[in-house]
Coordinates of C-alpha atoms in Angstrom, one line a residue:
Chain A
Q1 CA 22.0 -25.2 -11.6
V2 CA 19.8 -28.9 -12.4
Q3 CA 21.6 -31.6 -10.1
L4 CA 20.2 -35.0 -10.3
V5 CA 22.2 -38.2 -7.1
E6 CA 20.8 -40.8 -7.8
S7 CA 22.2 -43.4 -5.1
G8 CA 21.3 -47.1 -3.5
G9 CA 22.5 -49.3 -5.9
G10 CA 24.8 -52.7 -5.2
V11 CA 25.1 -56.1 -5.6
V12 CA 21.4 -57.8 -4.8
Q13 CA 21.2 -61.6 -5.3
P14 CA 17.9 -62.2 -7.7
G15 CA 14.2 -62.6 -6.4
R16 CA 15.3 -59.7 -3.6
S17 CA 14.0 -56.1 -3.1
L18 CA 16.5 -52.6 -3.3
R19 CA 15.0 -49.3 -3.2
L20 CA 17.3 -46.7 -5.3
S21 CA 16.6 -42.7 -4.4
C22 CA 17.4 -39.5 -6.5
A23 CA 18.2 -36.0 -4.4
A24 CA 16.7 -33.7 -7.2
S25 CA 18.3 -29.5 -6.3
G26 CA 18.0 -27.3 -8.6
F27 CA 14.5 -26.8 -10.2
T28 CA 11.1 -27.1 -8.4
F29 CA 10.8 -29.8 -8.2
N30 CA 7.2 -30.1 -6.9
T31 CA 6.2 -28.9 -10.7
Y32 CA 8.2 -31.8 -12.3
G33 CA 6.9 -35.3 -13.2
M34 CA 9.9 -37.7 -13.4
H35 CA 11.8 -41.0 -15.2
W36 CA 13.8 -43.8 -14.7
V37 CA 15.8 -45.2 -17.0
R38 CA 17.9 -48.0 -17.5
Q39 CA 20.2 -49.3 -19.3
A40 CA 21.9 -52.6 -18.4
P41 CA 26.3 -53.3 -19.5
G42 CA 26.6 -52.2 -22.9
K43 CA 23.3 -52.3 -24.2
G44 CA 20.8 -49.8 -24.8
L45 CA 18.5 -47.1 -23.2
E46 CA 15.0 -48.6 -21.5
W47 CA 12.1 -46.0 -20.0
V48 CA 11.0 -48.4 -16.9
A49 CA 8.9 -44.9 -15.4
L50 CA 7.7 -42.5 -14.7
I51 CA 5.5 -40.1 -11.9
W52 CA 3.2 -37.2 -12.4
Y53 CA 4.7 -34.1 -10.6
D54 CA 1.8 -34.3 -8.4
E55 CA 2.0 -38.0 -7.7
N56 CA -1.2 -38.5 -9.1
N57 CA -0.5 -39.9 -11.9
K58 CA 2.4 -43.1 -11.7
Y59 CA 3.2 -45.6 -15.0
S60 CA 5.9 -48.1 -16.0
A61 CA 7.1 -50.9 -18.2
D62 CA 5.6 -54.4 -19.0
S63 CA 8.5 -55.3 -18.1
V64 CA 8.4 -53.9 -14.9
K65 CA 5.0 -54.0 -14.5
G66 CA 3.9 -55.6 -10.4
R67 CA 7.6 -55.5 -8.8
F68 CA 8.9 -52.4 -9.3
T69 CA 6.8 -49.3 -8.3
I70 CA 8.0 -45.8 -8.9
S71 CA 7.3 -43.1 -6.1
R72 CA 8.2 -39.4 -4.2
D73 CA 8.7 -37.8 -1.7
N74 CA 8.1 -33.4 -3.1
S75 CA 8.7 -32.2 0.6
K76 CA 12.4 -34.3 0.7
N77 CA 12.5 -33.5 -3.1
T78 CA 13.6 -36.8 -4.0
L79 CA 12.4 -39.5 -6.1
Y80 CA 12.2 -43.1 -6.1
L81 CA 11.8 -46.8 -7.5
Q82 CA 11.3 -49.6 -5.1
M83 CA 12.1 -53.1 -7.2
N84 CA 11.4 -56.0 -6.3
S85 CA 11.8 -59.7 -7.1
L86 CA 15.0 -57.9 -8.8
R87 CA 16.1 -60.5 -11.5
A88 CA 18.8 -61.0 -13.4
E89 CA 18.3 -59.2 -16.7
D90 CA 17.7 -56.2 -14.3
T91 CA 20.9 -55.9 -13.8
A92 CA 22.1 -52.3 -15.5
L93 CA 22.6 -48.2 -14.9
Y94 CA 19.2 -46.9 -13.8
Y95 CA 19.3 -43.3 -14.4
C96 CA 16.5 -40.4 -13.1
A97 CA 15.6 -37.9 -15.1
R98 CA 13.9 -34.6 -15.2
A99 CA 10.1 -34.0 -17.9
G100 CA 10.9 -31.5 -19.2
T101 CA 8.0 -28.7 -18.8
P102 CA 6.5 -28.4 -15.5
Y103 CA 3.6 -29.5 -14.1
G104 CA 4.0 -31.6 -17.7
A105 CA 1.2 -34.8 -18.6
G106 CA 4.0 -36.9 -19.5
Q107 CA 4.7 -36.1 -22.8
S108 CA 8.0 -33.8 -21.7
P109 CA 11.5 -34.9 -22.8
F110 CA 13.9 -36.1 -20.3
D111 CA 15.8 -32.9 -19.9
F112 CA 18.1 -33.3 -17.2
W113 CA 19.6 -36.5 -17.1
G114 CA 21.4 -38.3 -13.4
Q115 CA 24.4 -39.8 -13.7
G116 CA 22.8 -42.9 -12.9
T117 CA 23.4 -45.4 -9.4
L118 CA 24.6 -49.8 -11.0
V119 CA 22.1 -51.8 -10.3
T120 CA 23.9 -56.0 -10.3
V121 CA 21.5 -58.5 -9.7
S122 CA 24.0 -61.8 -9.2
S123 CA 23.8 -64.7 -7.2
Chain B
Q1 CA 6.2 -52.0 -25.5
S2 CA 8.5 -53.1 -28.6
A3 CA 11.3 -51.1 -28.9
L4 CA 11.7 -48.3 -32.2
T5 CA 13.7 -49.8 -34.8
Q6 CA 16.8 -47.4 -35.3
P7 CA 20.0 -48.7 -37.8
A8 CA 22.6 -50.3 -35.8
S9 CA 25.0 -48.1 -37.3
V10 CA 25.1 -45.0 -39.7
S11 CA 29.0 -43.8 -41.0
G12 CA 30.2 -40.7 -42.3
S13 CA 33.0 -38.0 -43.4
P14 CA 33.6 -35.3 -41.9
G15 CA 31.7 -31.8 -43.4
Q16 CA 29.2 -34.9 -44.7
S17 CA 25.0 -35.2 -43.3
I18 CA 23.7 -38.4 -41.9
T19 CA 19.8 -39.0 -41.6
I20 CA 19.3 -41.9 -38.8
S21 CA 16.0 -43.4 -39.2
C22 CA 13.7 -44.4 -35.9
T23 CA 10.7 -46.2 -36.7
G24 CA 7.7 -47.1 -34.8
T25 CA 4.1 -47.4 -35.6
S26 CA 0.6 -44.7 -34.9
S27 CA 0.5 -45.7 -30.8
D28 CA 3.9 -44.1 -30.5
V29 CA 6.3 -41.8 -33.8
G30 CA 3.2 -42.3 -36.1
G31 CA 0.5 -40.7 -33.3
Y32 CA 1.9 -38.1 -31.7
N33 CA 4.7 -35.3 -32.0
Y34 CA 6.5 -36.3 -28.7
V35 CA 9.7 -37.4 -30.6
S36 CA 12.6 -37.2 -28.4
W37 CA 16.5 -37.9 -29.5
Y38 CA 20.0 -38.2 -27.4
Q39 CA 23.8 -38.4 -27.9
Q40 CA 25.1 -40.7 -26.0
H41 CA 29.0 -40.3 -26.2
P42 CA 31.4 -42.9 -24.0
G43 CA 30.6 -43.2 -20.5
K44 CA 27.9 -40.2 -20.3
V45 CA 25.0 -39.4 -19.8
P46 CA 22.3 -39.3 -22.3
K47 CA 22.0 -35.2 -23.7
L48 CA 18.9 -34.3 -25.3
M49 CA 19.3 -33.1 -29.0
I50 CA 15.4 -32.9 -30.6
Y51 CA 12.2 -32.2 -28.9
N52 CA 9.1 -32.6 -29.5
V53 CA 10.0 -34.2 -33.3
V54 CA 11.9 -31.2 -34.3
A55 CA 13.0 -28.6 -31.3
R56 CA 16.5 -28.2 -30.0
P57 CA 17.6 -27.3 -26.6
S58 CA 19.3 -24.4 -26.4
G59 CA 22.2 -24.7 -26.6
V60 CA 22.8 -28.0 -29.6
S61 CA 24.0 -27.4 -32.5
N62 CA 21.7 -26.1 -35.5
R63 CA 23.6 -28.8 -37.5
F64 CA 20.6 -30.9 -35.1
S65 CA 17.3 -31.4 -37.4
G66 CA 14.2 -33.4 -36.6
S67 CA 11.7 -34.4 -39.2
K68 CA 9.1 -36.7 -38.9
S69 CA 7.1 -38.6 -41.7
G70 CA 3.8 -41.2 -41.4
N71 CA 5.7 -43.7 -38.5
T72 CA 9.1 -42.6 -39.1
A73 CA 11.3 -40.2 -37.4
S74 CA 14.5 -38.9 -38.3
L75 CA 17.6 -37.1 -38.0
T76 CA 20.2 -35.2 -40.1
V77 CA 23.6 -34.1 -38.6
S78 CA 24.9 -31.9 -41.2
G79 CA 28.2 -31.1 -41.1
L80 CA 29.8 -33.8 -39.9
Q81 CA 32.5 -33.2 -37.3
A82 CA 35.0 -35.6 -35.0
E83 CA 32.9 -34.9 -31.9
D84 CA 29.6 -36.2 -33.2
E85 CA 30.9 -39.9 -32.5
A86 CA 28.4 -41.0 -30.5
D87 CA 25.6 -43.6 -29.8
Y88 CA 22.2 -41.5 -30.9
Y89 CA 18.7 -42.8 -29.1
C90 CA 14.9 -42.0 -30.8
S91 CA 12.4 -41.6 -28.3
S92 CA 8.9 -41.3 -28.2
F93 CA 6.1 -42.0 -25.6
T94 CA 2.5 -44.0 -26.2
S95 CA -0.5 -44.5 -26.3
S96 CA -0.3 -46.0 -23.2
S97 CA 1.3 -42.7 -21.9
T98 CA 3.9 -44.7 -21.6
W99 CA 7.3 -44.1 -23.6
V100 CA 9.7 -46.0 -25.9
F101 CA 12.8 -46.1 -26.6
G102 CA 15.5 -47.1 -30.0
G103 CA 17.5 -49.6 -29.4
G104 CA 20.6 -47.1 -30.9
T105 CA 22.8 -46.7 -33.7
K106 CA 26.0 -45.7 -33.5
L107 CA 27.9 -42.8 -35.0
T108 CA 31.3 -43.4 -37.2
V109 CA 33.3 -40.3 -38.2
L110 CA 35.9 -41.4 -40.5

């Protein structure tokens, strides 16, 4: 069965960096695009970034552009989110989610989600 | 990348039908048939309920249906049940090859 397990969250000071990981299993990882989606405490969902199955295309939300970088290691079945210059408004539960069609061009819905990892940016 | 517009809350009695709207622009909802809907119960992970405007994943009740007209997509829940009480989010692919979510709608079953 599809499993996505996020890790790497924690408490970090403003301006510092953090790298999140998402370990995938139960499907052929290198054939699916992957997303990061976040949810601030008590707030709605916010799309963060997308990486295609072959790493050739990456997209991110304006709110994180230039600060966050999505990447993947298909040999390790792992998705990453490098977060630099963190701000208080980046405080959220970060989910990784699978784009639901193999070899898709990013238009597929988020069909499986991990449980999330909490990032708290505070001094 | 402005969020899609959803009503903050909707409510209905058991057995009734409700509809949640999701309004965007011609650069997202109106331009593509890549609108999806997610259900999220408190403290739980979002669950895909509708994708590509009208398609239902295996295992999702046929009481849930989707539609779209112009820049507005809609989710209809018929035969409301207590377990349908949750937050619902729409999402759309955009002309920038990114995704955008709506602000979410809290569905209350009276």
